[in-house]
mmCIF file of N, CA and C in Angstrom:
data_model
loop_
_atom_site.group_PDB
_atom_site.id
_atom_site.type_symbol
_atom_site.label_atom_id
_atom_site.label_comp_id
_atom_site.label_asym_id
_atom_site.label_seq_id
_atom_site.Cartn_x
_atom_site.Cartn_y
_atom_site.Cartn_z
ATOM 1 N N MET L 7 55.225 -44.269 98.795
ATOM 2 C CA MET L 7 55.844 -43.071 98.405
ATOM 3 C C MET L 7 55.143 -42.546 97.107
ATOM 4 N N LEU L 8 54.902 -43.391 96.186
ATOM 5 C CA LEU L 8 54.246 -43.058 94.970
ATOM 6 C C LEU L 8 52.850 -42.665 95.203
ATOM 7 N N LYS L 9 52.224 -43.449 96.074
ATOM 8 C CA LYS L 9 50.749 -43.138 96.470
ATOM 9 C C LYS L 9 50.667 -41.709 97.122
ATOM 10 N N ARG L 10 51.621 -41.400 97.936
ATOM 11 C CA ARG L 10 51.560 -40.076 98.568
ATOM 12 C C ARG L 10 51.813 -38.938 97.512
ATOM 13 N N ASP L 11 52.713 -39.182 96.620
ATOM 14 C CA ASP L 11 53.047 -38.186 95.525
ATOM 15 C C ASP L 11 51.752 -38.021 94.621
ATOM 16 N N LEU L 12 51.109 -39.121 94.304
ATOM 17 C CA LEU L 12 49.870 -39.022 93.495
ATOM 18 C C LEU L 12 48.730 -38.294 94.281
ATOM 19 N N GLY L 13 48.682 -38.429 95.617
ATOM 20 C CA GLY L 13 47.758 -37.704 96.392
ATOM 21 C C GLY L 13 48.011 -36.237 96.337
ATOM 22 N N TRP L 14 49.233 -35.853 96.449
ATOM 23 C CA TRP L 14 49.609 -34.379 96.405
ATOM 24 C C TRP L 14 49.299 -33.845 94.974
ATOM 25 N N LEU L 15 49.583 -34.651 93.990
ATOM 26 C CA LEU L 15 49.321 -34.150 92.660
ATOM 27 C C LEU L 15 47.819 -33.979 92.400
ATOM 28 N N TRP L 16 47.001 -34.913 92.866
ATOM 29 C CA TRP L 16 45.529 -34.709 92.753
ATOM 30 C C TRP L 16 45.042 -33.593 93.553
ATOM 31 N N ALA L 17 45.628 -33.368 94.824
ATOM 32 C CA ALA L 17 45.215 -32.215 95.608
ATOM 33 C C ALA L 17 45.590 -30.924 94.894
ATOM 34 N N ALA L 18 46.729 -30.902 94.229
ATOM 35 C CA ALA L 18 47.153 -29.590 93.483
ATOM 36 C C ALA L 18 46.241 -29.357 92.323
ATOM 37 N N ILE L 19 45.870 -30.419 91.587
ATOM 38 C CA ILE L 19 45.006 -30.286 90.470
ATOM 39 C C ILE L 19 43.560 -29.874 90.933
ATOM 40 N N ALA L 20 43.071 -30.423 92.011
ATOM 41 C CA ALA L 20 41.764 -30.060 92.540
ATOM 42 C C ALA L 20 41.810 -28.565 92.968
ATOM 43 N N ALA L 21 42.897 -28.125 93.593
ATOM 44 C CA ALA L 21 43.025 -26.709 93.998
ATOM 45 C C ALA L 21 43.037 -25.786 92.760
ATOM 46 N N MET L 22 43.669 -26.188 91.716
ATOM 47 C CA MET L 22 43.770 -25.327 90.460
ATOM 48 C C MET L 22 42.369 -25.313 89.806
ATOM 49 N N VAL L 23 41.681 -26.357 89.838
ATOM 50 C CA VAL L 23 40.310 -26.445 89.230
ATOM 51 C C VAL L 23 39.297 -25.596 90.048
ATOM 52 N N ALA L 24 39.489 -25.649 91.345
ATOM 53 C CA ALA L 24 38.598 -24.770 92.192
ATOM 54 C C ALA L 24 38.935 -23.294 91.996
ATOM 55 N N LEU L 25 40.200 -22.960 91.791
ATOM 56 C CA LEU L 25 40.649 -21.601 91.530
ATOM 57 C C LEU L 25 40.052 -21.153 90.173
ATOM 58 N N LEU L 26 40.108 -21.955 89.158
ATOM 59 C CA LEU L 26 39.598 -21.604 87.846
ATOM 60 C C LEU L 26 38.088 -21.482 87.867
ATOM 61 N N VAL L 27 37.371 -22.242 88.654
ATOM 62 C CA VAL L 27 35.938 -22.073 88.710
ATOM 63 C C VAL L 27 35.546 -20.805 89.401
ATOM 64 N N TRP L 28 36.303 -20.510 90.477
ATOM 65 C CA TRP L 28 36.055 -19.240 91.174
ATOM 66 C C TRP L 28 36.340 -18.043 90.297
ATOM 67 N N LEU L 29 37.394 -18.135 89.514
ATOM 68 C CA LEU L 29 37.714 -16.969 88.622
ATOM 69 C C LEU L 29 36.660 -16.914 87.492
ATOM 70 N N LEU L 30 36.150 -17.934 86.983
ATOM 71 C CA LEU L 30 35.056 -17.891 86.051
ATOM 72 C C LEU L 30 33.818 -17.297 86.658
ATOM 73 N N LEU L 31 33.541 -17.714 87.800
ATOM 74 C CA LEU L 31 32.317 -17.050 88.513
ATOM 75 C C LEU L 31 32.525 -15.640 88.675
ATOM 76 N N GLN L 32 33.641 -15.196 89.075
ATOM 77 C CA GLN L 32 33.995 -13.763 89.275
ATOM 78 C C GLN L 32 33.772 -12.991 87.923
ATOM 79 N N LEU L 33 34.353 -13.553 86.882
ATOM 80 C CA LEU L 33 34.067 -12.930 85.549
ATOM 81 C C LEU L 33 32.662 -12.814 85.133
ATOM 82 N N GLY L 34 31.955 -13.910 85.443
ATOM 83 C CA GLY L 34 30.560 -13.910 85.081
ATOM 84 C C GLY L 34 29.754 -12.846 85.857
ATOM 85 N N MET L 35 30.059 -12.695 87.135
ATOM 86 C CA MET L 35 29.289 -11.709 87.934
ATOM 87 C C MET L 35 29.665 -10.299 87.522
ATOM 88 N N GLN L 36 30.982 -10.070 87.121
ATOM 89 C CA GLN L 36 31.275 -8.730 86.593
ATOM 90 C C GLN L 36 30.574 -8.435 85.313
ATOM 91 N N GLY L 37 30.404 -9.392 84.453
ATOM 92 C CA GLY L 37 29.663 -9.158 83.250
ATOM 93 C C GLY L 37 28.260 -8.858 83.563
ATOM 94 N N THR L 38 27.677 -9.534 84.494
ATOM 95 C CA THR L 38 26.259 -9.290 84.869
ATOM 96 C C THR L 38 26.099 -7.899 85.494
ATOM 97 N N THR L 39 27.042 -7.551 86.301
ATOM 98 C CA THR L 39 27.031 -6.221 86.967
ATOM 99 C C THR L 39 27.084 -5.119 85.917
ATOM 100 N N ALA L 40 27.938 -5.324 84.944
ATOM 101 C CA ALA L 40 28.132 -4.251 83.966
ATOM 102 C C ALA L 40 26.864 -4.183 83.036
ATOM 103 N N GLN L 41 26.201 -5.297 82.719
ATOM 104 C CA GLN L 41 24.962 -5.282 81.946
ATOM 105 C C GLN L 41 23.909 -4.626 82.707
ATOM 106 N N ALA L 42 23.796 -4.868 84.027
ATOM 107 C CA ALA L 42 22.719 -4.321 84.791
ATOM 108 C C ALA L 42 22.929 -2.801 84.922
ATOM 109 N N ALA L 43 24.170 -2.344 85.047
ATOM 110 C CA ALA L 43 24.463 -0.924 85.148
ATOM 111 C C ALA L 43 24.136 -0.214 83.832
ATOM 112 N N SER L 44 24.438 -0.921 82.780
ATOM 113 C CA SER L 44 24.140 -0.320 81.453
ATOM 114 C C SER L 44 22.656 -0.239 81.190
ATOM 115 N N ALA L 45 21.905 -1.278 81.644
ATOM 116 C CA ALA L 45 20.426 -1.229 81.511
ATOM 117 C C ALA L 45 19.829 -0.138 82.379
ATOM 118 N N ARG L 46 20.354 -0.010 83.585
ATOM 119 C CA ARG L 46 19.870 1.127 84.455
ATOM 120 C C ARG L 46 20.084 2.448 83.793
ATOM 121 N N ALA L 47 21.184 2.655 83.292
ATOM 122 C CA ALA L 47 21.609 3.961 82.588
ATOM 123 C C ALA L 47 20.619 4.212 81.431
ATOM 124 N N ARG L 48 20.351 3.141 80.620
ATOM 125 C CA ARG L 48 19.441 3.309 79.476
ATOM 126 C C ARG L 48 17.989 3.659 80.036
ATOM 127 N N ALA L 49 17.577 2.937 81.054
ATOM 128 C CA ALA L 49 16.260 3.188 81.583
ATOM 129 C C ALA L 49 16.153 4.672 82.111
ATOM 130 N N ALA L 50 17.239 5.101 82.756
ATOM 131 C CA ALA L 50 17.197 6.484 83.307
ATOM 132 C C ALA L 50 17.079 7.484 82.174
ATOM 133 N N VAL L 51 17.751 7.299 81.040
ATOM 134 C CA VAL L 51 17.661 8.193 79.901
ATOM 135 C C VAL L 51 16.253 8.132 79.311
ATOM 136 N N ILE L 52 15.640 6.968 79.239
ATOM 137 C CA ILE L 52 14.345 6.817 78.638
ATOM 138 C C ILE L 52 13.354 7.508 79.601
ATOM 139 N N CYS L 53 13.488 7.336 80.862
ATOM 140 C CA CYS L 53 12.547 8.056 81.832
ATOM 141 C C CYS L 53 12.702 9.579 81.649
ATOM 142 N N GLN L 54 13.904 10.049 81.544
ATOM 143 C CA GLN L 54 14.101 11.518 81.319
ATOM 144 C C GLN L 54 13.429 11.960 80.078
ATOM 145 N N ILE L 55 13.553 11.217 79.062
ATOM 146 C CA ILE L 55 12.876 11.563 77.752
ATOM 147 C C ILE L 55 11.396 11.602 77.930
ATOM 148 N N MET L 56 10.888 10.516 78.609
ATOM 149 C CA MET L 56 9.428 10.478 78.751
ATOM 150 C C MET L 56 8.926 11.613 79.610
ATOM 151 N N ARG L 57 9.665 11.912 80.718
ATOM 152 C CA ARG L 57 9.282 13.019 81.574
ATOM 153 C C ARG L 57 9.265 14.351 80.865
ATOM 154 N N ALA L 58 10.321 14.556 80.022
ATOM 155 C CA ALA L 58 10.386 15.808 79.228
ATOM 156 C C ALA L 58 9.218 15.887 78.268
ATOM 157 N N GLY L 59 8.793 14.681 77.681
ATOM 158 C CA GLY L 59 7.695 14.722 76.740
ATOM 159 C C GLY L 59 6.382 15.015 77.466
ATOM 160 N N VAL L 60 6.206 14.436 78.640
ATOM 161 C CA VAL L 60 5.000 14.726 79.445
ATOM 162 C C VAL L 60 4.952 16.215 79.767
ATOM 163 N N GLU L 61 6.032 16.763 80.227
ATOM 164 C CA GLU L 61 6.033 18.135 80.561
ATOM 165 C C GLU L 61 5.742 19.078 79.397
ATOM 166 N N ARG L 62 6.347 18.659 78.280
ATOM 167 C CA ARG L 62 6.084 19.470 77.012
ATOM 168 C C ARG L 62 4.627 19.333 76.565
ATOM 169 N N ALA L 63 4.075 18.142 76.659
ATOM 170 C CA ALA L 63 2.654 17.939 76.249
ATOM 171 C C ALA L 63 1.810 18.720 77.204
ATOM 172 N N GLY L 64 2.110 18.684 78.555
ATOM 173 C CA GLY L 64 1.293 19.467 79.465
ATOM 174 C C GLY L 64 1.427 20.936 79.235
ATOM 175 N N LEU L 65 2.617 21.435 78.856
ATOM 176 C CA LEU L 65 2.748 22.860 78.519
ATOM 177 C C LEU L 65 1.903 23.229 77.261
ATOM 178 N N GLN L 66 2.018 22.364 76.225
ATOM 179 C CA GLN L 66 1.355 22.628 75.045
ATOM 180 C C GLN L 66 -0.128 22.562 75.221
ATOM 181 N N HIS L 67 -0.621 21.598 75.988
ATOM 182 C CA HIS L 67 -2.008 21.402 76.291
ATOM 183 C C HIS L 67 -2.541 22.608 77.086
ATOM 184 N N GLY L 68 -1.689 23.131 78.064
ATOM 185 C CA GLY L 68 -2.176 24.286 78.802
ATOM 186 C C GLY L 68 -2.232 25.532 77.974
ATOM 187 N N ALA L 69 -1.300 25.617 77.004
ATOM 188 C CA ALA L 69 -1.303 26.831 76.138
ATOM 189 C C ALA L 69 -2.463 26.809 75.180
ATOM 190 N N GLY L 70 -2.902 25.627 74.854
ATOM 191 C CA GLY L 70 -3.982 25.475 73.775
ATOM 192 C C GLY L 70 -5.279 25.494 74.321
#
C-alpha cells in the first residue's frame, strides 16, 4: 500500500516537473520571438534610413 502511494507521489512530482519545464521553454521561446521581432523592426527602420540617404545622395549628385 505504501509502495503504491509512493509511486503515485513520484508520478505526480514527475508530471509537475515536466509541466514546469514545458512552461519555461514556452517562456523562453516567447522571449526569443519578441527579440527577433524587435530586431527585424530596427533593421527595417535602418534600411529605410539608408534607402532615403541613397535617394537623397542620388538626387544631390544628379543636381550637381
